[in-house]
Short mmCIF file of C-alpha atoms in Angstrom, two decimals:
data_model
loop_
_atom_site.label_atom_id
_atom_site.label_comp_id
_atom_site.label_asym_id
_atom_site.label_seq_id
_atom_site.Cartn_x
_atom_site.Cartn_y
_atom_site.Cartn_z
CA UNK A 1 -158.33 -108.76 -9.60
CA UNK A 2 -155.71 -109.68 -6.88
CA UNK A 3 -154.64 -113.36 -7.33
CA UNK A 4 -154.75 -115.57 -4.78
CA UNK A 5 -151.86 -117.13 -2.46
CA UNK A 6 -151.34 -120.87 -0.97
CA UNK A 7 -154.55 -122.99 -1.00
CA UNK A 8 -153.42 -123.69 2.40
CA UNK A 9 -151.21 -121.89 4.35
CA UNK A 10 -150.63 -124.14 7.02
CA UNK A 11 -149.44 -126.90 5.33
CA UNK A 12 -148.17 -125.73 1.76
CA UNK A 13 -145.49 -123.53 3.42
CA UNK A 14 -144.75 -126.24 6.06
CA UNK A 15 -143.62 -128.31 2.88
CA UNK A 16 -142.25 -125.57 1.18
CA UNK A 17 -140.24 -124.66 4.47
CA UNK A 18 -139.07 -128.36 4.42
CA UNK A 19 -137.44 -128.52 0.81
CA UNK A 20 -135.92 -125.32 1.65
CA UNK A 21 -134.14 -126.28 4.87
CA UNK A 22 -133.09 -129.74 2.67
CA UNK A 23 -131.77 -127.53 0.04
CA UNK A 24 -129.77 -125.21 2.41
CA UNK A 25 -128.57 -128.38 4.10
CA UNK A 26 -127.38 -129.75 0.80
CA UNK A 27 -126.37 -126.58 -1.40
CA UNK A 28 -125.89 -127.22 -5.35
CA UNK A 29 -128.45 -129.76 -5.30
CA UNK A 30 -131.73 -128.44 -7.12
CA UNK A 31 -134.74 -129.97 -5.34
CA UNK A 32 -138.65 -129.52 -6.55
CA UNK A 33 -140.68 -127.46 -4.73
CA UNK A 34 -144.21 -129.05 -4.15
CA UNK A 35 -146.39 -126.31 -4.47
CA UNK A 36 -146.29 -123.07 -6.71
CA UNK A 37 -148.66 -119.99 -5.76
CA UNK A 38 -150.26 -117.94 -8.10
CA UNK A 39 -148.19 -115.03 -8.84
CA UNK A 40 -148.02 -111.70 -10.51
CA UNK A 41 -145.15 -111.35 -13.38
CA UNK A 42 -142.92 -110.75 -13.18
CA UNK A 43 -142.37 -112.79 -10.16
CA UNK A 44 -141.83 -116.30 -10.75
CA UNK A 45 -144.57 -118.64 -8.49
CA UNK A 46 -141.41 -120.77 -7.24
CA UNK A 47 -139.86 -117.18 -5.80
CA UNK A 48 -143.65 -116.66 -4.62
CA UNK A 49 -143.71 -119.57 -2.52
CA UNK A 50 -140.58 -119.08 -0.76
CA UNK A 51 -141.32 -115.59 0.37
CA UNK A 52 -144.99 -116.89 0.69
CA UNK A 53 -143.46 -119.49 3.54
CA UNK A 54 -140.48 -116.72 5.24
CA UNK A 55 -141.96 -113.44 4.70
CA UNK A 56 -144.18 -111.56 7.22
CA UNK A 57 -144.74 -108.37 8.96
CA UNK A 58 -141.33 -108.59 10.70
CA UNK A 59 -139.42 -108.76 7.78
CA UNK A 60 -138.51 -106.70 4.80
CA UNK A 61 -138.43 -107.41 1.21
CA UNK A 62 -136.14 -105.70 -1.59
CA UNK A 63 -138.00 -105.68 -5.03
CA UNK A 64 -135.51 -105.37 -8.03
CA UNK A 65 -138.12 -104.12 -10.30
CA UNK A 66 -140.70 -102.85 -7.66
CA UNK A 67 -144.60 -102.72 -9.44
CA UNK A 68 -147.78 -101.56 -8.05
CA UNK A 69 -149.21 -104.99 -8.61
CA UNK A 70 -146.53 -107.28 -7.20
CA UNK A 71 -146.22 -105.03 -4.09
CA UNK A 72 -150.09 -104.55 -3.35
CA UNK A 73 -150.07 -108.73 -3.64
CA UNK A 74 -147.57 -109.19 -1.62
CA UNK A 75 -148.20 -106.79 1.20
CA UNK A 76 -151.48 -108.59 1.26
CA UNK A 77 -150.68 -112.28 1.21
CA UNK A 78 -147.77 -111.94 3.21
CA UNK A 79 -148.33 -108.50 5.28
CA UNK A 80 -144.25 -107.77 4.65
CA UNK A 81 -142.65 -104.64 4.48
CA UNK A 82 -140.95 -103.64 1.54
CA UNK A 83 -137.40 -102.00 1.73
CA UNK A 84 -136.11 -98.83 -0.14
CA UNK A 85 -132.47 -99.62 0.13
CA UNK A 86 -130.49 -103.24 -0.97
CA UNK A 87 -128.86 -102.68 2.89
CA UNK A 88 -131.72 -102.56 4.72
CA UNK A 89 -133.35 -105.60 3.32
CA UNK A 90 -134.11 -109.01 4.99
CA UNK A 91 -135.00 -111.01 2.03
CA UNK A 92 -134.21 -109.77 -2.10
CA UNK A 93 -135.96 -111.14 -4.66
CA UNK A 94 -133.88 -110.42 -7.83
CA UNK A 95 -136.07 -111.03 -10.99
CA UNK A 96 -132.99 -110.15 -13.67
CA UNK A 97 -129.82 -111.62 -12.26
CA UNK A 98 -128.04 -109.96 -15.47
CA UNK A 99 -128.56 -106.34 -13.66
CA UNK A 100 -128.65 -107.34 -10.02
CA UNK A 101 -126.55 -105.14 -7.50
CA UNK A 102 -123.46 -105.87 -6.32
CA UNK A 103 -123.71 -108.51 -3.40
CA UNK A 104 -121.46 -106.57 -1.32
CA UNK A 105 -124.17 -104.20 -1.10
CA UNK A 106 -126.66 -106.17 0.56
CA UNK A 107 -126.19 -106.90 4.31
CA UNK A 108 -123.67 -109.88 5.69
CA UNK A 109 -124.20 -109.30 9.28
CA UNK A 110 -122.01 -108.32 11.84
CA UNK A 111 -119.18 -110.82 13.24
CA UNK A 112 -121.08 -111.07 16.39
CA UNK A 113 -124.56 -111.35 14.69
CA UNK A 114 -123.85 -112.93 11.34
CA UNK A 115 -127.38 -114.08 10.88
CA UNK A 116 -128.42 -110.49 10.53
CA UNK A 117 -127.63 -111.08 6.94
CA UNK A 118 -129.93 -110.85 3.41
CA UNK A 119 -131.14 -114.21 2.32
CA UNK A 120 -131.62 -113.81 -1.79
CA UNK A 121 -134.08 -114.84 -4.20
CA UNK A 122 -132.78 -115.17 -8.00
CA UNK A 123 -134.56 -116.09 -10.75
CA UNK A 124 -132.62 -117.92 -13.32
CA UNK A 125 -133.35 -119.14 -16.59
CA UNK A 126 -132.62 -122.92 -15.37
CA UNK A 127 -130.03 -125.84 -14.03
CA UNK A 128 -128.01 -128.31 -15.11
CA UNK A 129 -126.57 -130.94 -12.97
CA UNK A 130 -124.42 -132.54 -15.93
CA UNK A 131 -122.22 -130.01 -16.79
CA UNK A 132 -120.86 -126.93 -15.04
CA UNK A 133 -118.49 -126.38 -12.40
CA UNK A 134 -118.05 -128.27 -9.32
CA UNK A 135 -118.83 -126.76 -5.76
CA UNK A 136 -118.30 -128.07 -1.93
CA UNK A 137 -118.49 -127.16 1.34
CA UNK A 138 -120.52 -128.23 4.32
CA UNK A 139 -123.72 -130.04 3.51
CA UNK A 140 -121.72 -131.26 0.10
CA UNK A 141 -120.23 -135.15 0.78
CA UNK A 142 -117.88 -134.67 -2.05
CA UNK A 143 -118.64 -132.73 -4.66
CA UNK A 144 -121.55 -130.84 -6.64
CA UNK A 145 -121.54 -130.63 -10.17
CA UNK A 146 -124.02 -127.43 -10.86
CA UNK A 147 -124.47 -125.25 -13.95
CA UNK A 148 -126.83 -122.15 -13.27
CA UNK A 149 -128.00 -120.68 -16.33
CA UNK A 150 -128.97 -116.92 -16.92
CA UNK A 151 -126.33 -115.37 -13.91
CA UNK A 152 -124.52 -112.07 -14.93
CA UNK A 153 -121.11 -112.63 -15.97
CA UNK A 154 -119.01 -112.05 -12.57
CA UNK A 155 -121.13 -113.29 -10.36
CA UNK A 156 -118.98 -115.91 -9.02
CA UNK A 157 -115.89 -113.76 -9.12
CA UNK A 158 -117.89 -111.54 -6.79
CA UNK A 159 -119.27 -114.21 -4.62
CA UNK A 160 -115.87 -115.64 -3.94
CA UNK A 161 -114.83 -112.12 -2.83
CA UNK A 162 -117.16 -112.18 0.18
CA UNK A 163 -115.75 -115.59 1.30
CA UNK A 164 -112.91 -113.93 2.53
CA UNK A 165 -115.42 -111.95 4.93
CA UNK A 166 -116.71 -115.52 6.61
CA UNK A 167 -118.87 -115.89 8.46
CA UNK A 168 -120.22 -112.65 7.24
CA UNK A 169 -121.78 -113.20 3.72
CA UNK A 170 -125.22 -113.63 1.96
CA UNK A 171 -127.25 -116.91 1.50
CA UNK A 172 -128.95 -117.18 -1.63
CA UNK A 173 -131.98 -119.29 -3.23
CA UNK A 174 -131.96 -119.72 -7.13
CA UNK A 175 -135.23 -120.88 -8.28
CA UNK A 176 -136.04 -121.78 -12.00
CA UNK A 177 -138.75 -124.68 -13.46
CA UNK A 178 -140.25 -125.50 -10.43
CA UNK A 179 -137.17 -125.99 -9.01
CA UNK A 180 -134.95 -124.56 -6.01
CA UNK A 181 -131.18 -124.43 -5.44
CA UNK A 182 -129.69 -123.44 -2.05
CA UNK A 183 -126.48 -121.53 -1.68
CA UNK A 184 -125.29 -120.68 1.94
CA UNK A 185 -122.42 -118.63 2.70
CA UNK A 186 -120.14 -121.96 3.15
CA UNK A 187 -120.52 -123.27 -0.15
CA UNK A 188 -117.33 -122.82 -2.67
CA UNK A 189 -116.83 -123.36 -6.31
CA UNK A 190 -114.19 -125.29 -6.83
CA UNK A 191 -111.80 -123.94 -9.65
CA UNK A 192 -110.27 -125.51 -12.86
CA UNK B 1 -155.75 -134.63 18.12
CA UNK B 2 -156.77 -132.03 20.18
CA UNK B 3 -158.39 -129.48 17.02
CA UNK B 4 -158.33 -126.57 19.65
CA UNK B 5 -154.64 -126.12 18.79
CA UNK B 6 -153.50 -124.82 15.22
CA UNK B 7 -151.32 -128.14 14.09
CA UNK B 8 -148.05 -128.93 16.45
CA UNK B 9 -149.55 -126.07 18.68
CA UNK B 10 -147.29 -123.04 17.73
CA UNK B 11 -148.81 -120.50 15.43
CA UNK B 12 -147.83 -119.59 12.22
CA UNK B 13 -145.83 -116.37 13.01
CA UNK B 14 -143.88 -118.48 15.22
CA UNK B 15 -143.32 -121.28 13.06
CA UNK B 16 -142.07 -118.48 10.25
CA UNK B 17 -139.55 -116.86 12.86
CA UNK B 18 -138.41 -120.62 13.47
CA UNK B 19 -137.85 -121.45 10.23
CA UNK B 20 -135.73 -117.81 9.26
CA UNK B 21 -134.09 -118.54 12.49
CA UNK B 22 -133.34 -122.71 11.33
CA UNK B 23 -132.18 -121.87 7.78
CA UNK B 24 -129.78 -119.33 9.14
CA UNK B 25 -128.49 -121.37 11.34
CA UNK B 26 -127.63 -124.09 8.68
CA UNK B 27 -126.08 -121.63 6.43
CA UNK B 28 -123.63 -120.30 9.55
CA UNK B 29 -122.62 -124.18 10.93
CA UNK B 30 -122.42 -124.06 14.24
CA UNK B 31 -123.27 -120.50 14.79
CA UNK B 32 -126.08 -120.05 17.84
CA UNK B 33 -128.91 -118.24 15.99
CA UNK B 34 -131.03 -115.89 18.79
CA UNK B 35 -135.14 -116.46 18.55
CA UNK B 36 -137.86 -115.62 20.12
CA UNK B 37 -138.31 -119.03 22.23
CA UNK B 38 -142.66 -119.16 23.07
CA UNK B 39 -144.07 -120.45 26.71
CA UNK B 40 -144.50 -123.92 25.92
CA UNK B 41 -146.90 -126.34 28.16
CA UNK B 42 -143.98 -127.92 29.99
CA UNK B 43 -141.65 -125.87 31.84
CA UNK B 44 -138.11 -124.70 30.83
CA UNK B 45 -135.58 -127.57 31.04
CA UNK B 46 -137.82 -130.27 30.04
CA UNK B 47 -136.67 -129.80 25.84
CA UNK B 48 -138.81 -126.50 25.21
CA UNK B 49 -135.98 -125.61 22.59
CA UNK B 50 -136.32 -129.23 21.03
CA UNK B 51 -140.46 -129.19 21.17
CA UNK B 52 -140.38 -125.27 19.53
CA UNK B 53 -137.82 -127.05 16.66
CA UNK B 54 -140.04 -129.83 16.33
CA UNK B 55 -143.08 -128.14 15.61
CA UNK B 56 -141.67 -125.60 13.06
CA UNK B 57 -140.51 -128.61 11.17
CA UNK B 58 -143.92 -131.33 11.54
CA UNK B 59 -145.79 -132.04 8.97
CA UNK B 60 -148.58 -134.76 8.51
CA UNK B 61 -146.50 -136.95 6.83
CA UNK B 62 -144.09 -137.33 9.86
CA UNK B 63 -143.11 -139.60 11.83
CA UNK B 64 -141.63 -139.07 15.46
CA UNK B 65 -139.64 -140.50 17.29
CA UNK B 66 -138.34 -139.04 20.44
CA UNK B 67 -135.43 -140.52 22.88
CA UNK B 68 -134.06 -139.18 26.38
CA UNK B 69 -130.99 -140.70 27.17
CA UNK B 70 -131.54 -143.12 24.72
CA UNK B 71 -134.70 -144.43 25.94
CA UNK B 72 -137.93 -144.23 24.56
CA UNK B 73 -139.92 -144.97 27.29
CA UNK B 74 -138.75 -142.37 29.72
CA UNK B 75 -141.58 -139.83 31.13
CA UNK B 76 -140.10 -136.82 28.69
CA UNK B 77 -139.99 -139.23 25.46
CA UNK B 78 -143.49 -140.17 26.70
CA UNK B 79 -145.18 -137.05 27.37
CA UNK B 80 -143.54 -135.57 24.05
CA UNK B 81 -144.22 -138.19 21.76
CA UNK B 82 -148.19 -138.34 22.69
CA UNK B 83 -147.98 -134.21 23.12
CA UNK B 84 -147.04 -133.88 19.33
CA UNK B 85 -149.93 -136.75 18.62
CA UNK B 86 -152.20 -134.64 20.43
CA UNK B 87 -151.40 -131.48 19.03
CA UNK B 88 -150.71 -132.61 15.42
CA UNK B 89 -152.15 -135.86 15.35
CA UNK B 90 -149.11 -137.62 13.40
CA UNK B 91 -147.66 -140.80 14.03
CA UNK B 92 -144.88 -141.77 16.21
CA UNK B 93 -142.74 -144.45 16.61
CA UNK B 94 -139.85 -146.10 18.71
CA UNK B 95 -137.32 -147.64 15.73
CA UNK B 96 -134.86 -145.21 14.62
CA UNK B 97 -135.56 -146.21 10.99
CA UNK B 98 -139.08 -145.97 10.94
CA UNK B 99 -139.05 -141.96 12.02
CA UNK B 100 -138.48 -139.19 9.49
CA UNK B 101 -138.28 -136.59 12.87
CA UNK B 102 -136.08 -137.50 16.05
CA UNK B 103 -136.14 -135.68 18.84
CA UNK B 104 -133.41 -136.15 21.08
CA UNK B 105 -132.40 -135.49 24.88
CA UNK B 106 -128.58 -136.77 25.29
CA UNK B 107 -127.78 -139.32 23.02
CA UNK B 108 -127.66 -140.18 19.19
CA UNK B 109 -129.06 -143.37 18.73
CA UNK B 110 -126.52 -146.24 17.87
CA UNK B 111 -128.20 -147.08 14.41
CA UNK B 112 -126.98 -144.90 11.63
CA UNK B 113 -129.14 -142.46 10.49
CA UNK B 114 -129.92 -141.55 6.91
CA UNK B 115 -130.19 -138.19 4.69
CA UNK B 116 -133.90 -138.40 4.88
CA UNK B 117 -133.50 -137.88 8.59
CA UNK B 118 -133.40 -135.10 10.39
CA UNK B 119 -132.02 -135.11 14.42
CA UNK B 120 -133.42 -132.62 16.75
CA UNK B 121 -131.55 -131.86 20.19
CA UNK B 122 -132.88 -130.84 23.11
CA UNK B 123 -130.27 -128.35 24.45
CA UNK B 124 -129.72 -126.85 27.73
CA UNK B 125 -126.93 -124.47 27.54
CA UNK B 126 -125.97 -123.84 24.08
CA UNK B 127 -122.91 -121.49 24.84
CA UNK B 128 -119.45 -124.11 25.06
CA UNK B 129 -117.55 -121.10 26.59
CA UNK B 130 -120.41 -120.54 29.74
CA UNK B 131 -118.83 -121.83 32.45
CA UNK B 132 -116.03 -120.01 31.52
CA UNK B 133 -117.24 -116.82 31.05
CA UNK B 134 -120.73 -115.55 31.88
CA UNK B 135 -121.10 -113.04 30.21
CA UNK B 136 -122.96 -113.02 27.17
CA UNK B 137 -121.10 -109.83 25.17
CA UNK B 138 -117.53 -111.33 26.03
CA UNK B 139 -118.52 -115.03 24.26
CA UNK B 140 -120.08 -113.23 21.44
CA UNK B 141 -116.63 -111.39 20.71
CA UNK B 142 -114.76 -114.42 21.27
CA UNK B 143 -116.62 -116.37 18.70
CA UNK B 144 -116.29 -113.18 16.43
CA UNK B 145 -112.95 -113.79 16.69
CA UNK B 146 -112.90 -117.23 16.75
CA UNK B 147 -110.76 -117.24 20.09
CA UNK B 148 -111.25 -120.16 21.80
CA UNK B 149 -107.86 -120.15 24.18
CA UNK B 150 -110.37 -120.29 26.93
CA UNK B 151 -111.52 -123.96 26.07
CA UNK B 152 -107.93 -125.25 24.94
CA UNK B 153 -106.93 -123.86 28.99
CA UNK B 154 -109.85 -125.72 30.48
CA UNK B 155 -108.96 -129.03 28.77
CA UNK B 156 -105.47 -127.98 29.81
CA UNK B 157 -106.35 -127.95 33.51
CA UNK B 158 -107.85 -131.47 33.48
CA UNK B 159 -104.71 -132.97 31.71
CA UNK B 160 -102.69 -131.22 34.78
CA UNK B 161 -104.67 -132.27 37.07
CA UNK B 162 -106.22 -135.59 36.47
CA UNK B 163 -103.45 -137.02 34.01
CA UNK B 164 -105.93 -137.13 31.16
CA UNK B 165 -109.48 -134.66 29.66
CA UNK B 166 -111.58 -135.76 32.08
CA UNK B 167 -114.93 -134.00 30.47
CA UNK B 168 -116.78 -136.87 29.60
CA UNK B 169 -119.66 -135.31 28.17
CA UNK B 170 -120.96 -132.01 26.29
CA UNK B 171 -117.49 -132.42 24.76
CA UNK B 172 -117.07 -129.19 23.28
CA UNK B 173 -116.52 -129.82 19.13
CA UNK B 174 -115.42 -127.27 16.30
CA UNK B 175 -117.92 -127.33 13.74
CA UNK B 176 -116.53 -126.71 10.16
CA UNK B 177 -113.20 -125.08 11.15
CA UNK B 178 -114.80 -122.33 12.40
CA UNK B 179 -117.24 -121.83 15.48
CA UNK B 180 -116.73 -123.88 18.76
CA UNK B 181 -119.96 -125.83 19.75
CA UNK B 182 -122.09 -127.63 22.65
CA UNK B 183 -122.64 -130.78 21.27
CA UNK B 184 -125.46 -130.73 24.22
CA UNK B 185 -124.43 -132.82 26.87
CA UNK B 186 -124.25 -135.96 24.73
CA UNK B 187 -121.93 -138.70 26.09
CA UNK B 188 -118.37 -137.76 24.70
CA UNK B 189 -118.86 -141.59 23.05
CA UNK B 190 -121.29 -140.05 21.00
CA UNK B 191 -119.28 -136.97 19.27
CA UNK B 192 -118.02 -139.31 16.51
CA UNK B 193 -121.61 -139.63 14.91
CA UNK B 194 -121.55 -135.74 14.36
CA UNK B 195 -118.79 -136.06 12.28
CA UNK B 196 -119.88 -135.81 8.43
CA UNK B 197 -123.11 -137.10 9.18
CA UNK B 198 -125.61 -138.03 6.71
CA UNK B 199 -128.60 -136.31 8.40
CA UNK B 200 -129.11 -132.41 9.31
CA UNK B 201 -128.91 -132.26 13.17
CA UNK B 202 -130.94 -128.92 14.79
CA UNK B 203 -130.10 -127.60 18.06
CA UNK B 204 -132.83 -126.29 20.13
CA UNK B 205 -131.97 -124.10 23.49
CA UNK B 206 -135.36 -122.84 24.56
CA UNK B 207 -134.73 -120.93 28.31
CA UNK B 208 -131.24 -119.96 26.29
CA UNK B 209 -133.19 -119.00 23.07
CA UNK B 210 -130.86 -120.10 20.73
CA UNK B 211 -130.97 -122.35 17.61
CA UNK B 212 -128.02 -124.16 15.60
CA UNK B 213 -127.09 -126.41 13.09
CA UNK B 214 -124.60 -128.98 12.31
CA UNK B 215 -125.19 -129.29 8.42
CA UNK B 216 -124.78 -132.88 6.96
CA UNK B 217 -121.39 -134.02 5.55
CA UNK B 218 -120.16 -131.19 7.43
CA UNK B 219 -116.33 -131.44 9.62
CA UNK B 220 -117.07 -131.51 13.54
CA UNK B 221 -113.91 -132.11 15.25
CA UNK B 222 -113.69 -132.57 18.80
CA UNK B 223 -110.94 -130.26 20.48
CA UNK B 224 -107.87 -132.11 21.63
CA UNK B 225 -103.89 -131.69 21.75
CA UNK B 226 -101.62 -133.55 20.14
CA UNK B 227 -99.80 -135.39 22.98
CA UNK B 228 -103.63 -136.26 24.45
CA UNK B 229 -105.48 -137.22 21.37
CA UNK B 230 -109.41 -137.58 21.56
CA UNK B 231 -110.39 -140.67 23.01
CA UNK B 232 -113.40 -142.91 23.82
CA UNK B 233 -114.94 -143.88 26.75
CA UNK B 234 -114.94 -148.43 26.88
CA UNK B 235 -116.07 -150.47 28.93
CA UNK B 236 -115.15 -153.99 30.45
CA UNK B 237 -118.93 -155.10 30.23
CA UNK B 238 -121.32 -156.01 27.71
CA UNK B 239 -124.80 -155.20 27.74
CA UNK B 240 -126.50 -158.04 29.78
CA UNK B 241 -129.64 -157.87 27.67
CA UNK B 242 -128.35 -158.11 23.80
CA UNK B 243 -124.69 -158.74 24.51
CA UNK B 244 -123.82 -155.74 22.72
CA UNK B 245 -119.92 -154.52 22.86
CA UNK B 246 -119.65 -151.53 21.06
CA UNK B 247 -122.67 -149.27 22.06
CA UNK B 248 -123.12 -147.10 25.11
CA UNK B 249 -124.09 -148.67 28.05
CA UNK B 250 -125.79 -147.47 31.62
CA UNK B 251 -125.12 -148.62 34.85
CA UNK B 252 -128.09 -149.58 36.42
CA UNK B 253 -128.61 -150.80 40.18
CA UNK B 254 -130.72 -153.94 40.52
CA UNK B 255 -131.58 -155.04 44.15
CA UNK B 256 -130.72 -153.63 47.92
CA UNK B 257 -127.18 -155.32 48.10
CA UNK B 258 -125.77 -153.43 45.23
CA UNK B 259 -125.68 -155.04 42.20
CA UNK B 260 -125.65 -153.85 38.89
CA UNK B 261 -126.11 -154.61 35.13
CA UNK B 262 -124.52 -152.45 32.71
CA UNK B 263 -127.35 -152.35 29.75
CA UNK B 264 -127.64 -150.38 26.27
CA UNK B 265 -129.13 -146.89 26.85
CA UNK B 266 -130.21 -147.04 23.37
CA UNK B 267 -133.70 -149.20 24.23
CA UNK B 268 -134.12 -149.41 20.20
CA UNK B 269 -131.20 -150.84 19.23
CA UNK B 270 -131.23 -152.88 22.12
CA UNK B 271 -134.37 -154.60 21.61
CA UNK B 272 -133.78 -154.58 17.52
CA UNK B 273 -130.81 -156.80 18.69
CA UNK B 274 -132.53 -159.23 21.23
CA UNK B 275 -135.11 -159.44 18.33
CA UNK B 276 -132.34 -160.67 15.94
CA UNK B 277 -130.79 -162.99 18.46
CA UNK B 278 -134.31 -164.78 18.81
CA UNK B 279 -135.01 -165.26 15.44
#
């Protein structure tokens, strides 16, 4: 039996929307997501109610590990279209960061149209705000200390090679425990 | 409320194509994100971008405040505040700390905002470059390449010709290094509070159909030379109602043999202050 989606639409992804625009306006900073969908696995319901509150018919979806069951629930709840190729995808919802694509393979825009760019979804095992390295940026006063746990080893090398393409780039949404961390384009990890 | 109206009005494929549109447009400061701006019940010019902005944001929990030129008790603050009651039924206020929501036509209110604010700008023309060149492929290319020689001419001119940058509002700024901005036609006096601000500011052009974002904490610098440094506008007056010094002040005639009284524009702040004085 297909499970079902928000209890109500209107005003579960109107707060969802809300913690994710104060996330993307303050990257690094993990902030709790009020309401979690039922969802199938292995899609995690925090990565639910984000696409829940972005995704509709005018957008497309990249599944890492497409399934019959997550894409029949999702073209339902949502009515989204789900993309064949990393490129041609609006949103990504990566459910095993250790064997994600290359990020240079999604698209970063164009330098006139930058926001025609892939916003991710990555499911992590969790955060730690005491430990980790540092990151700023716009949206950052100083500096964020953020450890995200469960990323593929590289990941940052590889991130920090698209900064060099600015304003081209991805933004991405990490989501673990209930929990969402925002990562635009802007946002740099600080070395040493 | 009016319960005709799904809440704040807009439906829900338009509030989703808002909100893809808003979150872009934080994570590229500065950068004017194209959308598909909706017929709204007031006509273009009146802060259709700002309304649109407004309503993919409002939730029940909300409170809004909403200023033109400072004041709240202008016909547009008026009509928007009760339109959003109407339409959402939330609550609105007129003191800048009360609201979680402001919704601004030319001016940033004189009391500090905080991080649990967000500022919402009414924008006319969103592209800085315009008046300079109309059409809409050439300024796309120029903020591709980040060539803004155009600007740096036009504040050129007014140095040679009136001794000093005689644009006194809709300042253009540079927004995190990178992409030259409308500030919307704020007072110049004004640009400072955009500078590493605690609270996400939204730009809403609806006629123009563009959305963008100054991101808190975020560098807006407001473009200058070296031999003619920014500067602020001052005046000789204080405001005749609160005494006030520092804020922003309006000339305003007051009987047939032309006099005048130079008071706040920000009515908030200036009533919060005549308030104090009282007590």
């Amino acid at each position: 039996m297909m499970l079902a989606a928000f209890a109500d639409p209107v005003f579960d992804s109107q707060r969802t929307f809300r913690e994710l625009l104060q996330a993307m306006a303050r990257p690094a900073v993990p902030r709790r997501l009020p309401v979690l969908p039922p969802s199938p696995a292995p899609v995690m319901p925090e990565a639910m109610a984000i696409v829940l509150t972005l995704c509709d018919a005018t957008t497309t979806l990249w599944l890492q590990q497409p399934n019959a069951e997550v894409a029949e629930h999702l073209r339902f709840h949502a009515g989204l279209r789900l993309a064949d190729q990393v490129q041609q995808a609006d949103f990504a919802l990566i459910d095993d960061p250790t064997s994600m694509p290359a990020l240079e393979g999604f698209a970063r825009g164009d330098l006139r149209y930058p926001d025609r760019s892939a916003s991710l979804i990555v499911q992590v095992e969790g955060f730690r705000t005491d430990r980790g390295p540092r990151f700023a940026g716009p949206g950052i006063r100083h500096t964020e200390m953020l450890a995200i746990e469960g990323l593929q080893d590289g990941f940052w090398r590889q991130r920090a090679a698209l900064s060099a393409q600015l304003p081209l780039g991805v933004d991405l949404y990490f989501v673990a425990a209930q929990h969402v961390v925002a990562m635009p384009r802007t946002t740099r990890l600080l070395e040493g | 409320m009016t319960p005709r109206y799904n809440f704040a009005f807009l439906d829900e494929d338009t509030k989703r194509m808002l909100r893809r549109a808003l979150l872009k447009a934080v994570a590229i400061p500065g950068y004017q994100v194209p959308f598909g701006s909706r017929e709204m019940p007031l006509p273009y010019g009146w802060g259709t971008g700002g309304i649109q902005v407004t309503a993919a944001l409002l939730g029940p929990d909300d409170v809004l405040k909403v200023i033109d030129q400072g004041a709240d008790d202008t016909t547009n603050a008026v009509n928007i505040r009760r339109f959003f009651s109407r339409v959402a039924g939330i609550a609105t206020t007129e003191h800048t700390t009360d609201a979680t929501l402001i919704q601004t036509r030319h001016r940033i209110p004189e009391t500090s905002l905080r991080e649990d604010q967000i500022l919402i700008f009414q924008v006319p023309e969103p592209e800085p470059l315009r008046t300079l060149e109309p059409r809409e492929a050439e300024t796309r290319t120029l903020h591709a390449l980040a060539d803004y020689g155009l600007m740096h001419v036009k504040l050129y001119e007014d140095i040679a010709q009136y001794g000093h940058i005689a644009t006194s509002y809709d300042y253009p700024v540079l927004v995190d290094g990178r992409f030259l901005t409308s500030p919307s036609p704020i007072p110049k006096f004004d640009n400072p509070k955009l500078d590493r601000s605690p609270a996400l500011m939204l730009f809403g052009a609806g006629r123009e159909k563009r959305l963008y974002a100054i991101p808190p904490y975020t560098s807006v610098e407001s473009l200058a030379f070296d031999d003619h440094p920014f500067e602020l506008q001052r005046w000789d007056h204080q405001c005749a109602l609160c005494g006030s010094g520092d804020s922003y002040l309006d000339e305003v005639v007051v009987d047939d043999h032309g006099a005048r009284m130079f008071v706040c524009s920000d009515t908030d702040y200036c009533s919060g202050r005549r308030v104090e004085a009282q007590a």
